[in-house]
Amino acid sequence: MTENTQQQNPATTTELPTQYAPAEVEGKLYERWVERGYFEADAKSDKPPFTVVIPPPNVTGSLHLGHAFEHTLIDALTRRKRMQGYETLWQPGMDHAGIATQNVVERELGKEGKSRHDLGREAFVERVWQWKGESGGQISGQMRRLGDGVAWSRERFTMDEGLSQSVQTIFKKLYDDELIYRAERIINWCPRCLTAISDIEVEYQDDDGELVSMRYGDGDESIVVATTRAETMLGDTAVAVHPDDERYKHLIGRTIRLPLTNRSIPVVADTHVDPEFGTGAVKVTPAHDPNDFEIGRRHDLPAITMMDEHAVITVPGPFQGLDRLEARSAIVGALRAEGRIVAEKRPYAHSVGHCSRCKTTIEPRLSLQWWVKVGPLAKAAGDAVRDGRVTIHPQEMEKRYFDWVDNLHDWCISRQLWWGHRIPVWYGPNGEVVCVGPDDEVPTGEGWTQDSDVLDTWFSSGLWPFSTLGWPEQTDSLAKFYPNSVLVTGYDILFFWVARMMMFGLYAMDGTPPFHTIALHGMVRDQFGKKMSKSFGNAVNPLDWMDKYGSDALRFTLARGANPGVDVPIGEDWVQGSRNFANKIWNATRFALMNGATVEGELPPAEKLSPTDRWILSRLNATVAEVDALYDDYQFAKLSDALFHFAWDEVFDWYVELSKTTFMGGGEAAKVSGRVLGEVLDVTLRLLHPIVPFVTETLWTTLTGGESVVIAEWPTDSGFRDEAAEREIGTLQSVITEVRRFRAEQGLQPGQRVPARLSLGGSALAPHEAAIRQLLRLQPEGEGFAATATLPVSGVEVALDLSGTIDVEAERKRLAKDLAAAEKEKAQAVGKLGNEAFLAKAPEPVVAKIRGRLVKADEDIARIQVQLDRLPSA
């Protein structure tokens, strides 16, 4: 533990209302923190750095539970490191989100009856900037509601001038190193957004379609192929079979007639074909399928683009001008008329890619695009993890990472949009191609035009760990805060954002990776483990829960569910439970302050402390050590649980209760316990602060008079342990718990007083008799005391006189009835489990349920019998 070095005159409890009202304090506290600059980072500080970037949310977005979850974890890490004396930078900012933002503004224009083409490119981009200034970035205000301790003065946007310079710089560098090139390849194309989209922007779902088997060629020179996209046959340039497939060896190298066209296509042998799947033959459409494109390259096949960017058929003939879905139906009908449909299966559920923005079915399409040659970059990204420069947590996620980077295909970085970083390449009138860096002069003169495409959003966000620090300029911030200490992000973007940051960071920063640790978390789901979605009706606006229960309650619930790499279920009743925890902290601290809890003066030496005081200080230090170890292992759920049980169970339910008799007695012992209680609360509030910052700030400043817990010292383990005191109080807890259980079994009210004789003898519990009686509501034995029930517990004996508190005969009848019911339940279960005919026919879940009933019946019988044995004699 660390001594509080910011003590002033502690405030009194009159400053604490009787009830905690989060809405009345959270906003004011946060603005005070920001005004005082607690979250800012000084690049010239001598303190060791701790750097985390915020995964930049889309400027179009708003705070959802996934954001709240991730931000809670990052904020907890950075608040702790700040308290530990690190120069802490949590870098905020937003992503320009090219396709999403363009769609939003285009929809706004649509309401005016206009399109972007009506405005023209320059005016449209200006309109997007205008929208960004007026409507974008509402997430910043929501981050404040959550309590995010980010350095707001450093907030960046991926389209800022500085970040745009970073993008242009690295594009030029990659281009000059021949790691960027332009070529025709198969890409994911959205016919609605009219742009290529990245893999992460494609959402796959099972759609009901049709699987059509159709015959190409005639007689012995025919092959049956199957497809869910019959319209693409117009672009077929071959049929492929496996070279070892005996059924088709006579056809390899020959040509067969392609139906509905005037073309013949070759039969080629390719090992990519699985002879066991379907007919063992596949149609090859190189311009509209990635696998077919590779087959086409291997066999030098022509690639026929048979539909335009709107997914409309362009092949001359009866189907020209039809939408792809209209053409699909028409082509199947035409083939059926020719007798070439061998089989049809509908509905046929199969996985289909959709644009994540507009939900349109994507179309694989051959297109001239800009690409990053990822081979050497991906190898470097893999090597950085393999040689230990970067650690992935949890470690089992490493395999997924390697599976991705070791098999990465070249990356399509161009998008057919107007909003984004425009590709810095100019084309001359005589075929010249010039890539322009930020310090280069742009070609001028007649006939020079800039490439019309913009860069994939992931290109600029891949630079985030160093572009936000001023790169390519060698700034103080870059020197101080790069590389990042840890990246906290979801496993769902491990392959997309994380891999790109690794590739670009290692490339741009001379082999230095962008972060030391990648800490991966899971996805937030509803309380039943189902994905949250508006379409499922289970999506939650975190602001609603923060309004209702307070931000601390939401944060604590999220942190308590955060096991590394594992999805997090959450329900409203759990948030309500966390609200109750915040109230418990509040009420217990108020009680403590009213009873003399203080941080003034030195903590008394161990020899002047009671066993109860030594016990709680021993447990406090053990908790500090446990929490530190769990933080360093990113075990947020476990550390939250450890703090919950220490604060609620050990501090509030046991130490505070055990100390009540000491406080009532007054004198020196009360002063000592008041100082110990002040110490325990001081440290506990500091331990809790990174996860529940608002309630702890209010309570800690009231308790200590300190300026703010945000800048208080993080507790350290002093090494103090007292195993004897822990054993003694453990025994005391066992006695109290067992007698409480007995009282509850007898139907006694919690506040009902019962005469009792405590036979503590020479045990270590003798000094605790007053506390035992106080906590168990036990009166001293008076005249006429009759021990009607005796409980031997942990070496001591508690004799109770229940003659005036319960109707023994009525209680015996009630318990006898319960015992008979339990024995009947047992007999029925035993009978079924002993019936071989029943066991042979009954499903295993049914048998397991009956076994469970038998176990419970045995437990009930044993429990009721104990209660009967403990009842006083009639």
PDB file of N, CA, C and O in Angstrom, residues 119-146:
ATOM      1  N   LEU A 119     -23.964  17.603 -57.877  1.00  0.00           N
ATOM      2  CA  LEU A 119     -23.087  18.587 -57.236  1.00  0.00           C
ATOM      3  C   LEU A 119     -21.714  18.633 -57.888  1.00  0.00           C
ATOM      4  O   LEU A 119     -21.090  19.680 -57.969  1.00  0.00           O
ATOM      5  N   GLY A 120     -21.245  17.469 -58.341  1.00  0.00           N
ATOM      6  CA  GLY A 120     -19.868  17.372 -58.794  1.00  0.00           C
ATOM      7  C   GLY A 120     -18.964  17.014 -57.626  1.00  0.00           C
ATOM      8  O   GLY A 120     -19.320  17.195 -56.457  1.00  0.00           O
ATOM      9  N   ARG A 121     -17.776  16.505 -57.938  1.00  0.00           N
ATOM     10  CA  ARG A 121     -16.912  15.947 -56.909  1.00  0.00           C
ATOM     11  C   ARG A 121     -16.508  16.966 -55.851  1.00  0.00           C
ATOM     12  O   ARG A 121     -16.630  16.727 -54.644  1.00  0.00           O
ATOM     13  N   GLU A 122     -16.022  18.112 -56.259  1.00  0.00           N
ATOM     14  CA  GLU A 122     -15.507  19.087 -55.305  1.00  0.00           C
ATOM     15  C   GLU A 122     -16.605  19.572 -54.364  1.00  0.00           C
ATOM     16  O   GLU A 122     -16.421  19.642 -53.146  1.00  0.00           O
ATOM     17  N   ALA A 123     -17.772  19.893 -54.927  1.00  0.00           N
ATOM     18  CA  ALA A 123     -18.871  20.377 -54.099  1.00  0.00           C
ATOM     19  C   ALA A 123     -19.413  19.274 -53.195  1.00  0.00           C
ATOM     20  O   ALA A 123     -19.825  19.534 -52.054  1.00  0.00           O
ATOM     21  N   PHE A 124     -19.400  18.025 -53.690  1.00  0.00           N
ATOM     22  CA  PHE A 124     -19.877  16.923 -52.858  1.00  0.00           C
ATOM     23  C   PHE A 124     -18.956  16.723 -51.655  1.00  0.00           C
ATOM     24  O   PHE A 124     -19.424  16.548 -50.521  1.00  0.00           O
ATOM     25  N   VAL A 125     -17.655  16.730 -51.885  1.00  0.00           N
ATOM     26  CA  VAL A 125     -16.705  16.560 -50.774  1.00  0.00           C
ATOM     27  C   VAL A 125     -16.872  17.688 -49.760  1.00  0.00           C
ATOM     28  O   VAL A 125     -16.829  17.461 -48.543  1.00  0.00           O
ATOM     29  N   GLU A 126     -17.108  18.904 -50.247  1.00  0.00           N
ATOM     30  CA  GLU A 126     -17.348  20.023 -49.351  1.00  0.00           C
ATOM     31  C   GLU A 126     -18.616  19.787 -48.528  1.00  0.00           C
ATOM     32  O   GLU A 126     -18.671  20.102 -47.338  1.00  0.00           O
ATOM     33  N   ARG A 127     -19.618  19.191 -49.158  1.00  0.00           N
ATOM     34  CA  ARG A 127     -20.868  18.876 -48.458  1.00  0.00           C
ATOM     35  C   ARG A 127     -20.621  17.836 -47.361  1.00  0.00           C
ATOM     36  O   ARG A 127     -21.212  17.904 -46.276  1.00  0.00           O
ATOM     37  N   VAL A 128     -19.733  16.873 -47.624  1.00  0.00           N
ATOM     38  CA  VAL A 128     -19.421  15.864 -46.603  1.00  0.00           C
ATOM     39  C   VAL A 128     -18.731  16.518 -45.409  1.00  0.00           C
ATOM     40  O   VAL A 128     -19.041  16.227 -44.249  1.00  0.00           O
ATOM     41  N   TRP A 129     -17.782  17.415 -45.685  1.00  0.00           N
ATOM     42  CA  TRP A 129     -17.105  18.120 -44.594  1.00  0.00           C
ATOM     43  C   TRP A 129     -18.124  18.925 -43.773  1.00  0.00           C
ATOM     44  O   TRP A 129     -18.036  18.994 -42.540  1.00  0.00           O
ATOM     45  N   GLN A 130     -19.058  19.516 -44.442  1.00  0.00           N
ATOM     46  CA  GLN A 130     -20.097  20.282 -43.759  1.00  0.00           C
ATOM     47  C   GLN A 130     -20.914  19.359 -42.857  1.00  0.00           C
ATOM     48  O   GLN A 130     -21.205  19.690 -41.695  1.00  0.00           O
ATOM     49  N   TRP A 131     -21.288  18.197 -43.394  1.00  0.00           N
ATOM     50  CA  TRP A 131     -22.042  17.234 -42.582  1.00  0.00           C
ATOM     51  C   TRP A 131     -21.216  16.791 -41.383  1.00  0.00           C
ATOM     52  O   TRP A 131     -21.732  16.691 -40.266  1.00  0.00           O
ATOM     53  N   LYS A 132     -19.938  16.540 -41.594  1.00  0.00           N
ATOM     54  CA  LYS A 132     -19.064  16.093 -40.513  1.00  0.00           C
ATOM     55  C   LYS A 132     -19.031  17.131 -39.392  1.00  0.00           C
ATOM     56  O   LYS A 132     -19.071  16.796 -38.203  1.00  0.00           O
ATOM     57  N   GLY A 133     -18.953  18.402 -39.780  1.00  0.00           N
ATOM     58  CA  GLY A 133     -18.903  19.452 -38.782  1.00  0.00           C
ATOM     59  C   GLY A 133     -20.192  19.601 -37.996  1.00  0.00           C
ATOM     60  O   GLY A 133     -20.176  19.926 -36.808  1.00  0.00           O
ATOM     61  N   GLU A 134     -21.333  19.341 -38.654  1.00  0.00           N
ATOM     62  CA  GLU A 134     -22.626  19.552 -38.012  1.00  0.00           C
ATOM     63  C   GLU A 134     -23.163  18.323 -37.288  1.00  0.00           C
ATOM     64  O   GLU A 134     -23.737  18.430 -36.211  1.00  0.00           O
ATOM     65  N   SER A 135     -22.973  17.162 -37.913  1.00  0.00           N
ATOM     66  CA  SER A 135     -23.656  15.974 -37.405  1.00  0.00           C
ATOM     67  C   SER A 135     -22.726  14.836 -37.007  1.00  0.00           C
ATOM     68  O   SER A 135     -23.125  13.949 -36.245  1.00  0.00           O
ATOM     69  N   GLY A 136     -21.528  14.852 -37.541  1.00  0.00           N
ATOM     70  CA  GLY A 136     -20.640  13.726 -37.277  1.00  0.00           C
ATOM     71  C   GLY A 136     -20.048  13.776 -35.885  1.00  0.00           C
ATOM     72  O   GLY A 136     -20.035  14.797 -35.205  1.00  0.00           O
ATOM     73  N   GLY A 137     -19.535  12.653 -35.446  1.00  0.00           N
ATOM     74  CA  GLY A 137     -18.769  12.621 -34.211  1.00  0.00           C
ATOM     75  C   GLY A 137     -19.566  12.732 -32.939  1.00  0.00           C
ATOM     76  O   GLY A 137     -19.034  13.149 -31.911  1.00  0.00           O
ATOM     77  N   GLN A 138     -20.852  12.375 -32.970  1.00  0.00           N
ATOM     78  CA  GLN A 138     -21.611  12.421 -31.728  1.00  0.00           C
ATOM     79  C   GLN A 138     -21.049  11.461 -30.695  1.00  0.00           C
ATOM     80  O   GLN A 138     -21.297  11.607 -29.500  1.00  0.00           O
ATOM     81  N   ILE A 139     -20.234  10.536 -31.165  1.00  0.00           N
ATOM     82  CA  ILE A 139     -19.661   9.555 -30.245  1.00  0.00           C
ATOM     83  C   ILE A 139     -18.734  10.214 -29.228  1.00  0.00           C
ATOM     84  O   ILE A 139     -18.545   9.704 -28.125  1.00  0.00           O
ATOM     85  N   SER A 140     -18.155  11.383 -29.561  1.00  0.00           N
ATOM     86  CA  SER A 140     -17.257  12.067 -28.618  1.00  0.00           C
ATOM     87  C   SER A 140     -17.995  12.422 -27.329  1.00  0.00           C
ATOM     88  O   SER A 140     -17.477  12.221 -26.226  1.00  0.00           O
ATOM     89  N   GLY A 141     -19.213  12.961 -27.485  1.00  0.00           N
ATOM     90  CA  GLY A 141     -19.995  13.291 -26.296  1.00  0.00           C
ATOM     91  C   GLY A 141     -20.365  12.057 -25.500  1.00  0.00           C
ATOM     92  O   GLY A 141     -20.402  12.081 -24.264  1.00  0.00           O
ATOM     93  N   GLN A 142     -20.614  10.969 -26.198  1.00  0.00           N
ATOM     94  CA  GLN A 142     -20.973   9.734 -25.507  1.00  0.00           C
ATOM     95  C   GLN A 142     -19.769   9.137 -24.783  1.00  0.00           C
ATOM     96  O   GLN A 142     -19.910   8.512 -23.728  1.00  0.00           O
ATOM     97  N   MET A 143     -18.584   9.333 -25.336  1.00  0.00           N
ATOM     98  CA  MET A 143     -17.369   8.886 -24.650  1.00  0.00           C
ATOM     99  C   MET A 143     -17.194   9.626 -23.326  1.00  0.00           C
ATOM    100  O   MET A 143     -16.762   9.049 -22.326  1.00  0.00           O
ATOM    101  N   ARG A 144     -17.540  10.901 -23.323  1.00  0.00           N
ATOM    102  CA  ARG A 144     -17.483  11.668 -22.081  1.00  0.00           C
ATOM    103  C   ARG A 144     -18.461  11.115 -21.051  1.00  0.00           C
ATOM    104  O   ARG A 144     -18.158  11.050 -19.859  1.00  0.00           O
ATOM    105  N   ARG A 145     -19.639  10.712 -21.516  1.00  0.00           N
ATOM    106  CA  ARG A 145     -20.611  10.123 -20.606  1.00  0.00           C
ATOM    107  C   ARG A 145     -20.070   8.868 -19.948  1.00  0.00           C
ATOM    108  O   ARG A 145     -20.330   8.601 -18.770  1.00  0.00           O
ATOM    109  N   LEU A 146     -19.320   8.089 -20.714  1.00  0.00           N
ATOM    110  CA  LEU A 146     -18.781   6.841 -20.179  1.00  0.00           C
ATOM    111  C   LEU A 146     -17.609   7.080 -19.236  1.00  0.00           C
ATOM    112  O   LEU A 146     -17.299   6.240 -18.401  1.00  0.00           O
TER     113      LEU A 146
END
